[in-house]
CSV table of C-alpha atoms and ligand atoms in Angstrom, one decimal:
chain,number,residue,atom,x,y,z
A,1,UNK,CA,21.7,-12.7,-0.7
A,2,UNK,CA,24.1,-9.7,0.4
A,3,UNK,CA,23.2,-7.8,3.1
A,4,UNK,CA,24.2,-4.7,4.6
A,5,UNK,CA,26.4,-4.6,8.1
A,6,UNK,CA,26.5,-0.7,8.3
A,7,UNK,CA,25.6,-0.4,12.2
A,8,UNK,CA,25.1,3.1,12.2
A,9,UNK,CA,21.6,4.4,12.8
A,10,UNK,CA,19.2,5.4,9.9
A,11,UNK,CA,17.6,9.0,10.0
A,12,UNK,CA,15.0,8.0,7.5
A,13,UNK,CA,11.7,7.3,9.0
A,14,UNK,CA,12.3,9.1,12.0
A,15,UNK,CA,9.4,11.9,12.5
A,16,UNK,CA,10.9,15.2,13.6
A,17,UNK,CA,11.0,14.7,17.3
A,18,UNK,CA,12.5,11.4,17.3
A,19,UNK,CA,14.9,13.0,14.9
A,20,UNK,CA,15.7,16.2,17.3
A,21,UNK,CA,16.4,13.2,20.3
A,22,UNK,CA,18.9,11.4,17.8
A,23,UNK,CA,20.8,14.7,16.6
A,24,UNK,CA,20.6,16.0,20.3
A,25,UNK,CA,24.4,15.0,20.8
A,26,UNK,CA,25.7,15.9,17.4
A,27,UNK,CA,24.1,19.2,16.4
A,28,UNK,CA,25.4,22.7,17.1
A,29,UNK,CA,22.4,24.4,16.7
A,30,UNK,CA,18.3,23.5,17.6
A,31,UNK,CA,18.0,24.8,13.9
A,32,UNK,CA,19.6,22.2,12.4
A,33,UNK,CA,16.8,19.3,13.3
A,34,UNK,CA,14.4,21.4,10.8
A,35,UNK,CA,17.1,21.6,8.1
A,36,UNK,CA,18.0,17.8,8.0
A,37,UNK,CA,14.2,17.0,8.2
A,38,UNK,CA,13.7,18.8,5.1
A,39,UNK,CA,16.4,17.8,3.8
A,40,UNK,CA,15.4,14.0,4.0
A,41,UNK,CA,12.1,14.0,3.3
A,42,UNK,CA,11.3,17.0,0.9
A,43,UNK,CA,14.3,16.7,-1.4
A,44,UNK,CA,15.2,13.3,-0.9
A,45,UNK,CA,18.6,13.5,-0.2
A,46,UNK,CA,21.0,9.8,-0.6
A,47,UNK,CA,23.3,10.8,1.6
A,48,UNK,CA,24.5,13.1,4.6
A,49,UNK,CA,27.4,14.7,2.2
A,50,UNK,CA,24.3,16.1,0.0
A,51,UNK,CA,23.1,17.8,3.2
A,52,UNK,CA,24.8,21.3,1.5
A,53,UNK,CA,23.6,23.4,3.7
A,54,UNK,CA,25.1,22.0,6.7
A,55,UNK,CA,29.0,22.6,7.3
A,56,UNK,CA,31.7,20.4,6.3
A,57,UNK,CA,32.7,19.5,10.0
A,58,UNK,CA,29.2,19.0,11.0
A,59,UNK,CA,28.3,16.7,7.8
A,60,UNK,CA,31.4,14.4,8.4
A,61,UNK,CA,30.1,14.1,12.2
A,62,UNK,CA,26.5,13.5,10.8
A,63,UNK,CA,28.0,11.0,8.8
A,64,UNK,CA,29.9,9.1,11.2
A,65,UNK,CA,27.1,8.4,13.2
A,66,UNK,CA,24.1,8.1,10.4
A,67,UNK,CA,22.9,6.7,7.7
A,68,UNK,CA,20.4,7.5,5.2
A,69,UNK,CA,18.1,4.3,4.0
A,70,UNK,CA,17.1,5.3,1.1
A,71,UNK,CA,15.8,1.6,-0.3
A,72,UNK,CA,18.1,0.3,-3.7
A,73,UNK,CA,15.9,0.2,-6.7
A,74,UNK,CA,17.5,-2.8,-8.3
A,75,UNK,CA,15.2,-3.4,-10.8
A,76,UNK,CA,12.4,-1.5,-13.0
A,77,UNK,CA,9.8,-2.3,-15.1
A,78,UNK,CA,7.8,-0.2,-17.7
A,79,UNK,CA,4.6,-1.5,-18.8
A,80,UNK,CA,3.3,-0.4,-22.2
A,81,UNK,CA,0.5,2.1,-20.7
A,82,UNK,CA,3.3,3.8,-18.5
A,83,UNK,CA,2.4,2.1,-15.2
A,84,UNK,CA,6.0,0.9,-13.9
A,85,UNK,CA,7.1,-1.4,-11.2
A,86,UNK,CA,9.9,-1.0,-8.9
A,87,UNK,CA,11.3,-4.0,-6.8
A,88,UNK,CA,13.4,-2.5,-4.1
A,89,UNK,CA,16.6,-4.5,-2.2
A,90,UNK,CA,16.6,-3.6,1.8
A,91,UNK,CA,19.5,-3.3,3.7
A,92,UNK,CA,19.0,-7.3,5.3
A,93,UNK,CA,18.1,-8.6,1.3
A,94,UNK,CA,14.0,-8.5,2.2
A,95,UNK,CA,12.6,-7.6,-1.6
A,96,UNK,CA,9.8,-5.4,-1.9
A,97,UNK,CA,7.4,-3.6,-4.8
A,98,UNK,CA,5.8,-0.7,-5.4
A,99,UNK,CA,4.4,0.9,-8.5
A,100,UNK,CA,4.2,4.5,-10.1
A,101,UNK,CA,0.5,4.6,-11.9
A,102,UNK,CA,0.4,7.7,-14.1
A,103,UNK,CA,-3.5,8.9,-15.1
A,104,UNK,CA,-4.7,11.5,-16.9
A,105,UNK,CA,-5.4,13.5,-14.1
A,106,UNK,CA,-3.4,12.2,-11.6
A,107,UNK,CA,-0.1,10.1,-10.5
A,108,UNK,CA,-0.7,7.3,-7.9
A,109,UNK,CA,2.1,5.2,-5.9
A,110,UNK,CA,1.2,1.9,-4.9
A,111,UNK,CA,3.7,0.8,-1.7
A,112,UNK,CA,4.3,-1.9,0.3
A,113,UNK,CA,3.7,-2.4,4.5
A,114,UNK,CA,5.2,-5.3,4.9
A,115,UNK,CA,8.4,-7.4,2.7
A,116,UNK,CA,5.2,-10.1,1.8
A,117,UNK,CA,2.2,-11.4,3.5
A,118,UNK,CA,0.6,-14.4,6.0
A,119,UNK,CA,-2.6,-13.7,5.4
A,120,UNK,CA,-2.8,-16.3,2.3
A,121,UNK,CA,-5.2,-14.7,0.3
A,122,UNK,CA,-6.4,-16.5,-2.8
A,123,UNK,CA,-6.6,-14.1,-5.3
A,124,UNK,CA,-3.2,-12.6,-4.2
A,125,UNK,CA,0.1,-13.6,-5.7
A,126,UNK,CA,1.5,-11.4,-2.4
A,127,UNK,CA,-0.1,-13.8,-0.3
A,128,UNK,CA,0.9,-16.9,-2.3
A,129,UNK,CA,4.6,-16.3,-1.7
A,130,UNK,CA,3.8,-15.7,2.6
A,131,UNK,CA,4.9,-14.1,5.3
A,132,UNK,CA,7.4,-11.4,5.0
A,133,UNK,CA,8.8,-9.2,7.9
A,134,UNK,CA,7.3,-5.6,9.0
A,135,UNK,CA,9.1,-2.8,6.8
A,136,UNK,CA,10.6,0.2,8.8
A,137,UNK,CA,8.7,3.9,8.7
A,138,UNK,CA,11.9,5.0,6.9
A,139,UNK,CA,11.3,1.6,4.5
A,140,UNK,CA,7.7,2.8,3.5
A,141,UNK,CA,8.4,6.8,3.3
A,142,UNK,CA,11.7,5.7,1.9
A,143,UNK,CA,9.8,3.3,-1.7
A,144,UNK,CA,7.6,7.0,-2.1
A,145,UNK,CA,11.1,9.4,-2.0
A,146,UNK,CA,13.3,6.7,-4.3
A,147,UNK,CA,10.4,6.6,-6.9
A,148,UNK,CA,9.6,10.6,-7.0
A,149,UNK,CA,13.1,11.2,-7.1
A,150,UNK,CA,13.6,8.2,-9.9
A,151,UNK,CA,10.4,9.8,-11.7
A,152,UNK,CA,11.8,13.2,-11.2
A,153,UNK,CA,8.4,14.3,-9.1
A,154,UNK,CA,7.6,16.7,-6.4
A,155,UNK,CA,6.2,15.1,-3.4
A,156,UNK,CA,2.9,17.3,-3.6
A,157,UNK,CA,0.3,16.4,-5.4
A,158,UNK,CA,1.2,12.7,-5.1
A,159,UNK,CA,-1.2,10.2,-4.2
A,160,UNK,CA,-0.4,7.3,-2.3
A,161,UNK,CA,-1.7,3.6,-1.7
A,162,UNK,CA,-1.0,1.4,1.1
A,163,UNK,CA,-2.0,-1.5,-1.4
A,164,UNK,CA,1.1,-3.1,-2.3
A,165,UNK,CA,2.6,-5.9,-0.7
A,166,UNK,CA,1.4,-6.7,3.0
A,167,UNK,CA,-1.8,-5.6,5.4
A,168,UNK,CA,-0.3,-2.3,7.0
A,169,UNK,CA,-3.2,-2.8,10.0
A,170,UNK,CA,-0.6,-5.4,11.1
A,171,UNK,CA,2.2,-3.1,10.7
A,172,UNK,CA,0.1,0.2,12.4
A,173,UNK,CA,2.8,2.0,14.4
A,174,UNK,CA,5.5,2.1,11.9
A,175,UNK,CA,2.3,3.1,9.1
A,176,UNK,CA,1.6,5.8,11.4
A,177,UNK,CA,5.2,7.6,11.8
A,178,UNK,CA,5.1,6.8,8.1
A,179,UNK,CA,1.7,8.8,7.5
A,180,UNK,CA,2.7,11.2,9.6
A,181,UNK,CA,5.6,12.4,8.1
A,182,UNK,CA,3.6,11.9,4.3
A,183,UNK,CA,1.2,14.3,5.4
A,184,UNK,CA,3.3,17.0,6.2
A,185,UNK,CA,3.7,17.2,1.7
A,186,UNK,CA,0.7,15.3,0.9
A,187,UNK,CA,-2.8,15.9,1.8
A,188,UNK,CA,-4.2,12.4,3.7
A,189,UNK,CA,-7.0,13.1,1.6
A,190,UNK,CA,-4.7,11.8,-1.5
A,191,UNK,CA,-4.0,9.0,0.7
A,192,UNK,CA,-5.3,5.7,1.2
A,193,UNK,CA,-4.8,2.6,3.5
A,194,UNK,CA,-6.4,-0.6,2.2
A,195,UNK,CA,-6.8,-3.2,4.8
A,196,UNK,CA,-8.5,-6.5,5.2
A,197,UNK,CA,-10.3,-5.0,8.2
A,198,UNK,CA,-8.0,-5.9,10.9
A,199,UNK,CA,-10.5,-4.7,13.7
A,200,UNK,CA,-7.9,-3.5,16.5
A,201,UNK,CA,-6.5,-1.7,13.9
A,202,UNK,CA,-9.1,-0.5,12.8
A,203,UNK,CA,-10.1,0.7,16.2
A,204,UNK,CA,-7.0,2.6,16.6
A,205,UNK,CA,-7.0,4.5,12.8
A,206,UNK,CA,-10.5,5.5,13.8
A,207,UNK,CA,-9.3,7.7,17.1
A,208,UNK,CA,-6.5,9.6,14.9
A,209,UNK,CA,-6.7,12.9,14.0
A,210,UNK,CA,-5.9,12.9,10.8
A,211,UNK,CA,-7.2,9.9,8.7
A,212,UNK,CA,-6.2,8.9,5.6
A,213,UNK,CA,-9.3,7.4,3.2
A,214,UNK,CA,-10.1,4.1,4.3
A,215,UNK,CA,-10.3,1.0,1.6
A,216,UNK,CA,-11.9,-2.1,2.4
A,217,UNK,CA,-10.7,-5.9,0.8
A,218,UNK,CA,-14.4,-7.2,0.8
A,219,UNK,CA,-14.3,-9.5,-2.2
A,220,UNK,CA,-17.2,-11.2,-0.9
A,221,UNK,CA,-20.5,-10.4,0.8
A,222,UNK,CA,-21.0,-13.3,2.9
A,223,UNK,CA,-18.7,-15.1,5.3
A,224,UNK,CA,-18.7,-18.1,3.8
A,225,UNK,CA,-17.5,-17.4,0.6
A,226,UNK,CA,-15.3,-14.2,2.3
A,227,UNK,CA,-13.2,-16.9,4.7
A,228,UNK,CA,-12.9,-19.4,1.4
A,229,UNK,CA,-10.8,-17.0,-0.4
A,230,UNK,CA,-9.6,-14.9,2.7
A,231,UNK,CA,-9.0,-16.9,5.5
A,232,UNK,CA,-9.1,-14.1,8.0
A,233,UNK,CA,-12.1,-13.6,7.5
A,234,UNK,CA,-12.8,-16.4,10.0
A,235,UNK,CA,-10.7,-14.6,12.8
A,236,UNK,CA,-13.2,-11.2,11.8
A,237,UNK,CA,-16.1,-11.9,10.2
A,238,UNK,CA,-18.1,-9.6,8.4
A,239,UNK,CA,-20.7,-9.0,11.1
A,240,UNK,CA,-17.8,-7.7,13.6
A,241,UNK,CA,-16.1,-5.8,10.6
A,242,UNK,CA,-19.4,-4.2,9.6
A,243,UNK,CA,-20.2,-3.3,12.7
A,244,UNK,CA,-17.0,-1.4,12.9
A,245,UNK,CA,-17.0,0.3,10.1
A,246,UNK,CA,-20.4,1.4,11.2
A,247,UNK,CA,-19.0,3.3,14.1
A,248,UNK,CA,-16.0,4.4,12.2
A,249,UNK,CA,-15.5,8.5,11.8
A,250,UNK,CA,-16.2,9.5,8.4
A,251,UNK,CA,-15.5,13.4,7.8
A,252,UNK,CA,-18.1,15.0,5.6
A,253,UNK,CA,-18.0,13.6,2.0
A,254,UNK,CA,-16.0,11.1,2.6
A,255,UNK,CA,-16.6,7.0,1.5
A,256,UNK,CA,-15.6,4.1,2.7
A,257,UNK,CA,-13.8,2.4,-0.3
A,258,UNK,CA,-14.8,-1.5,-0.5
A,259,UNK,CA,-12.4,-3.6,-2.9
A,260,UNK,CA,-14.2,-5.9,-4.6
A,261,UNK,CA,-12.5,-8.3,-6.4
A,262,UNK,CA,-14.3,-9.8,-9.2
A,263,UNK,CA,-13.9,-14.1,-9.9
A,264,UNK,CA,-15.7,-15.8,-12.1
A,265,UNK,CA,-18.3,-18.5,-11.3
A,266,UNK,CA,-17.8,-17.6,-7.2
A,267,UNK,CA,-18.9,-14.4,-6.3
A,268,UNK,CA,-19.8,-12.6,-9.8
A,269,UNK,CA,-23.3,-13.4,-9.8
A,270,UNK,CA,-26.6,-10.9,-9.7
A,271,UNK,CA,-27.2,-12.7,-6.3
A,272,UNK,CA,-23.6,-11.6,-5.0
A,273,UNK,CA,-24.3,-8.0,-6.0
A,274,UNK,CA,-27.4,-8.1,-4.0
A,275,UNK,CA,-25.9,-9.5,-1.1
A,276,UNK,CA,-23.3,-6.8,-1.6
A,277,UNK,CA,-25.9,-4.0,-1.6
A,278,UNK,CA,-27.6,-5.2,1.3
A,279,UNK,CA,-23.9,-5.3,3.4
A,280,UNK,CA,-23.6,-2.1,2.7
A,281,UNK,CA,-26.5,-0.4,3.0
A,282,UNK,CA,-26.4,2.7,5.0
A,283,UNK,CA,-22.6,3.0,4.3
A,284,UNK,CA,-21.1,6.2,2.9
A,285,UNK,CA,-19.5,3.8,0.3
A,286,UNK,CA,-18.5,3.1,-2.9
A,287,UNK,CA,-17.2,0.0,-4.7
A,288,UNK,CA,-14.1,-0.3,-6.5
A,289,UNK,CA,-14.9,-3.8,-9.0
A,290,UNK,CA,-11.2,-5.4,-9.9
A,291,UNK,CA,-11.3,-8.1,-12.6
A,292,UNK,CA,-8.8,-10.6,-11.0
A,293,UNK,CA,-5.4,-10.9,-12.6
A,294,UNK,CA,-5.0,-13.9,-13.7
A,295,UNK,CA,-1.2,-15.7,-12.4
A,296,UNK,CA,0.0,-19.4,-12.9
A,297,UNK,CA,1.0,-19.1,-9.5
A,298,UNK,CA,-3.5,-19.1,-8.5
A,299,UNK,CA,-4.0,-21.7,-10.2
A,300,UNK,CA,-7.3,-22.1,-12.7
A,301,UNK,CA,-10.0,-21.0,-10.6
A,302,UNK,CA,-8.6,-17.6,-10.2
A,303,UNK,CA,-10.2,-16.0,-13.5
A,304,UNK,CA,-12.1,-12.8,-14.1
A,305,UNK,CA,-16.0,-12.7,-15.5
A,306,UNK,CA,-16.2,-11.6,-18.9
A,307,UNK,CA,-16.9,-8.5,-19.5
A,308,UNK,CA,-21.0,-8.7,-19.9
A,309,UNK,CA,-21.2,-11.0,-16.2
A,310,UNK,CA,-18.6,-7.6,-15.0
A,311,UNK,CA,-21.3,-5.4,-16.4
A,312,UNK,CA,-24.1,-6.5,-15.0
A,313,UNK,CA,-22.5,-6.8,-11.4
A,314,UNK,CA,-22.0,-3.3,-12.0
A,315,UNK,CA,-24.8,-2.4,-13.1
A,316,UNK,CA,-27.2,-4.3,-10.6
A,317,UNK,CA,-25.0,-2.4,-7.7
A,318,UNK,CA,-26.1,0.8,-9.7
A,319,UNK,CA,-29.4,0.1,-10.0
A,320,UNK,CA,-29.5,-0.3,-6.1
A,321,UNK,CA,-28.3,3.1,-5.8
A,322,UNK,CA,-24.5,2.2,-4.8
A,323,UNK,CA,-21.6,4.2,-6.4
A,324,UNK,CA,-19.2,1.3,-8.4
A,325,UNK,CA,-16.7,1.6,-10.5
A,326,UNK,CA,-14.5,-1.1,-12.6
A,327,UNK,CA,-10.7,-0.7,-12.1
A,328,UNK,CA,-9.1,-0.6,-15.5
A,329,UNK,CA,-6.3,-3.0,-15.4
A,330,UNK,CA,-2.7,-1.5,-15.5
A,331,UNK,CA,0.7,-2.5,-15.7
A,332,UNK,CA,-0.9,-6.3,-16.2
A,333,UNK,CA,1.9,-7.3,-18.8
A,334,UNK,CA,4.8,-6.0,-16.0
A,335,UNK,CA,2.5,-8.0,-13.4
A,336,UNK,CA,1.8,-4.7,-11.6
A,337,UNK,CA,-1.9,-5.1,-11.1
A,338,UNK,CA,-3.4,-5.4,-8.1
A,339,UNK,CA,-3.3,-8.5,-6.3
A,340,UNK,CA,0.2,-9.7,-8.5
A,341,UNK,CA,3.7,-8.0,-6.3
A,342,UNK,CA,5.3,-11.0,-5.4
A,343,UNK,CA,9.0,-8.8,-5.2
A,344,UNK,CA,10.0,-10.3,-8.4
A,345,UNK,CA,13.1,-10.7,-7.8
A,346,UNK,CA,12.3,-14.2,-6.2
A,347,UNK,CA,10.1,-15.6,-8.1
A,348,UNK,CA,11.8,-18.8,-8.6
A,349,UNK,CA,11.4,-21.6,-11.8
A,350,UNK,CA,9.3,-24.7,-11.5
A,351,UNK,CA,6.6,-23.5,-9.0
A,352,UNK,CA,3.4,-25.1,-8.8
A,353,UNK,CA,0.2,-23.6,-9.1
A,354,UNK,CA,-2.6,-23.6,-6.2
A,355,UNK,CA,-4.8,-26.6,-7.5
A,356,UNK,CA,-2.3,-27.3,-10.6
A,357,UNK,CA,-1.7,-30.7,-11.0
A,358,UNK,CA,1.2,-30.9,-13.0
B,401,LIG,S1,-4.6,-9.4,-0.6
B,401,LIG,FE1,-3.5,-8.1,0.8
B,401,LIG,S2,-4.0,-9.2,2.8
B,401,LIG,FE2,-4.5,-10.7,1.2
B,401,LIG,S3,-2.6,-11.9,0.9
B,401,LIG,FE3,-2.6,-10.2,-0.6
B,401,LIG,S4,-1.3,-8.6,0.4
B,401,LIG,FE4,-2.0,-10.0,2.0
């Protein structure tokens, strides 16, 4: 696959110190530092030359030494209820997702941490396809400015999930510059990190200032079951994640998000719900239930409940007093529902299934 050789260095993704330390030797004026931050990150700009407000002289210098790396959309793909999938080339050929959703009430971005995944979950078509490399700060703010500017949107208002492609927990500093420089538009209320429960991480999110909402992938209330389909779970089991999330800072009103994806026949029954309840008790949480999306790449067992076994999960969780909701399904015929970026771009012919035996 092509890949870029431009050596210079890339402003995007730099917070706004790091970026006065870069432009120290280039700018004319301490001013200038704000104007280019602004200029990257609030309107998005492609390229140095866009930077209007900024001389001639000073732009071609900007430009000799910079570069702005905005990630290539090279592909895009509308579902039929408006959710729509982006895969994105970076500069060394890595392929990543991300997806606009558009609600009622509301527009979420789904982005990606990392350029694939190593944790091999079973459910996940992500983790099917393996490892990937870390993406850049200027890679992760970089998916949220090429789709608001695609979509035409301002960056307030947004909502943002760190539940595309990768675990971010394994990817925390360059998350972090990322957030930071988010939440400078966007409220870290409106945004979410969605981890395994990576407990170092974990640690670390809990002593910053400003958290984003937390989302936990549970998927299953015992460890047994949890390390069958997630096989980090035997590196943190539940009792050390629980125990974590126990101490973990929760401003007022705010939940702890568990994931909870839903398979039939292995952890869909009224017993599972039970065991879920009792995990959770005396959590500030709620559960977000995900019918699993179905892929040839999962292989047969991966298939969701029908709908009455999905209603009375929920419903038994309910009944127990926890707050649970069942994720509608969107973008499934573009294969933008959770659990199904694979960058799709390599998605080559003739792959075998997990437990297929053809
Ligand atoms: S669910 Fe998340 S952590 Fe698991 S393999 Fe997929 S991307 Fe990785």
């Amino acid at each position: 696959m092509e890949t870029t050789t431009d050596t210079r260095t890339d402003l995007l993704g730099l917070s706004r110190e790091r970026l006065a330390e870069a432009l120290a030797s280039v700018i004319d004026r301490p001013f200038r530092v704000e104007q280019i931050y602004q200029a990257l990150y609030a309107r998005a700009v492609r390229d140095v030359s866009e930077m209007t407000d900024l001389g001639k002289e000073l732009r071609a210098r900007l430009a000799e030494r910079f570069r702005i790396g905005l990630p290539e959309i090279t592909e895009k793909r509308l579902a039929s209820d408006g959710t729509c999938k982006y895969l994105f080339k970076l500069p060394d050929g890595a392929t990543i997702e991300a997806v606009d959703i558009p609600e009622r009430h509301r527009r979420t971005f789904c982005i990606s941490s990392q350029a694939g995944c190593a944790l091999a979950c079973s459910f996940c078509v992500t983790g099917y396809w393996g490892a990937g490399r870390n993406l850049t700060a200027g890679e992760i703010v970089g998916q949220v400015l090429a789709i608001r500017a695609e979509a035409s949107l301002p960056m307030e208002g947004l909502n943002i999930v760190f539940m595309g492609m990768g675990e971010p927990l394994l990817n925390l500093e360059n998350v972090k510059t990322a957030l930071d420089i988010l939440t400078e538009w966007i409220s870290p209320h409106r945004i979410t990190v969605s981890t395994v429960g990576i407990l170092p991480g974990l640690e670390e999110m809990a002593g910053w200032e400003r958290r984003p909402n937390l989302a936990i992938s549970l998927h299953a209330a015992d460890d047994e079951k949890r390390s069958e389909i997630m096989p980090i779970n035997r590196t943190w089991p539940l009792a050390g994640l629980m125990a974590a999330l126990r101490r973990y800072p929760l401003e007022k009103g705010r939940k702890i998000t568990f994931e909870y994806i839903l398979i039939r026949d292995l952890n869909d029954s009224v017993r599972d719900a039970d065991r879920l309840v009792k995990l959770l008790s005396g959590l500030r949480a709620k559960v977000n239930l995900i019918p699993i999306n179905p892929d040839r790449v999962l292989g047969d067992r991966m298939v969701p409940p029908d709908d009455e076994a999905i209603d009375r999960f929920q419903e038994r969780l309910r009944q127990k007093g926890l707050i649970a909701t069942v994720r509608r399904r969107r973008g499934d015929d573009v294969s933008a529902a959770c659990g199904q970026l694979r960058a799709f771009g390599r998605d080559p012919r003739g792959v075998r299934a997990r437990g297929a035996a053809r």
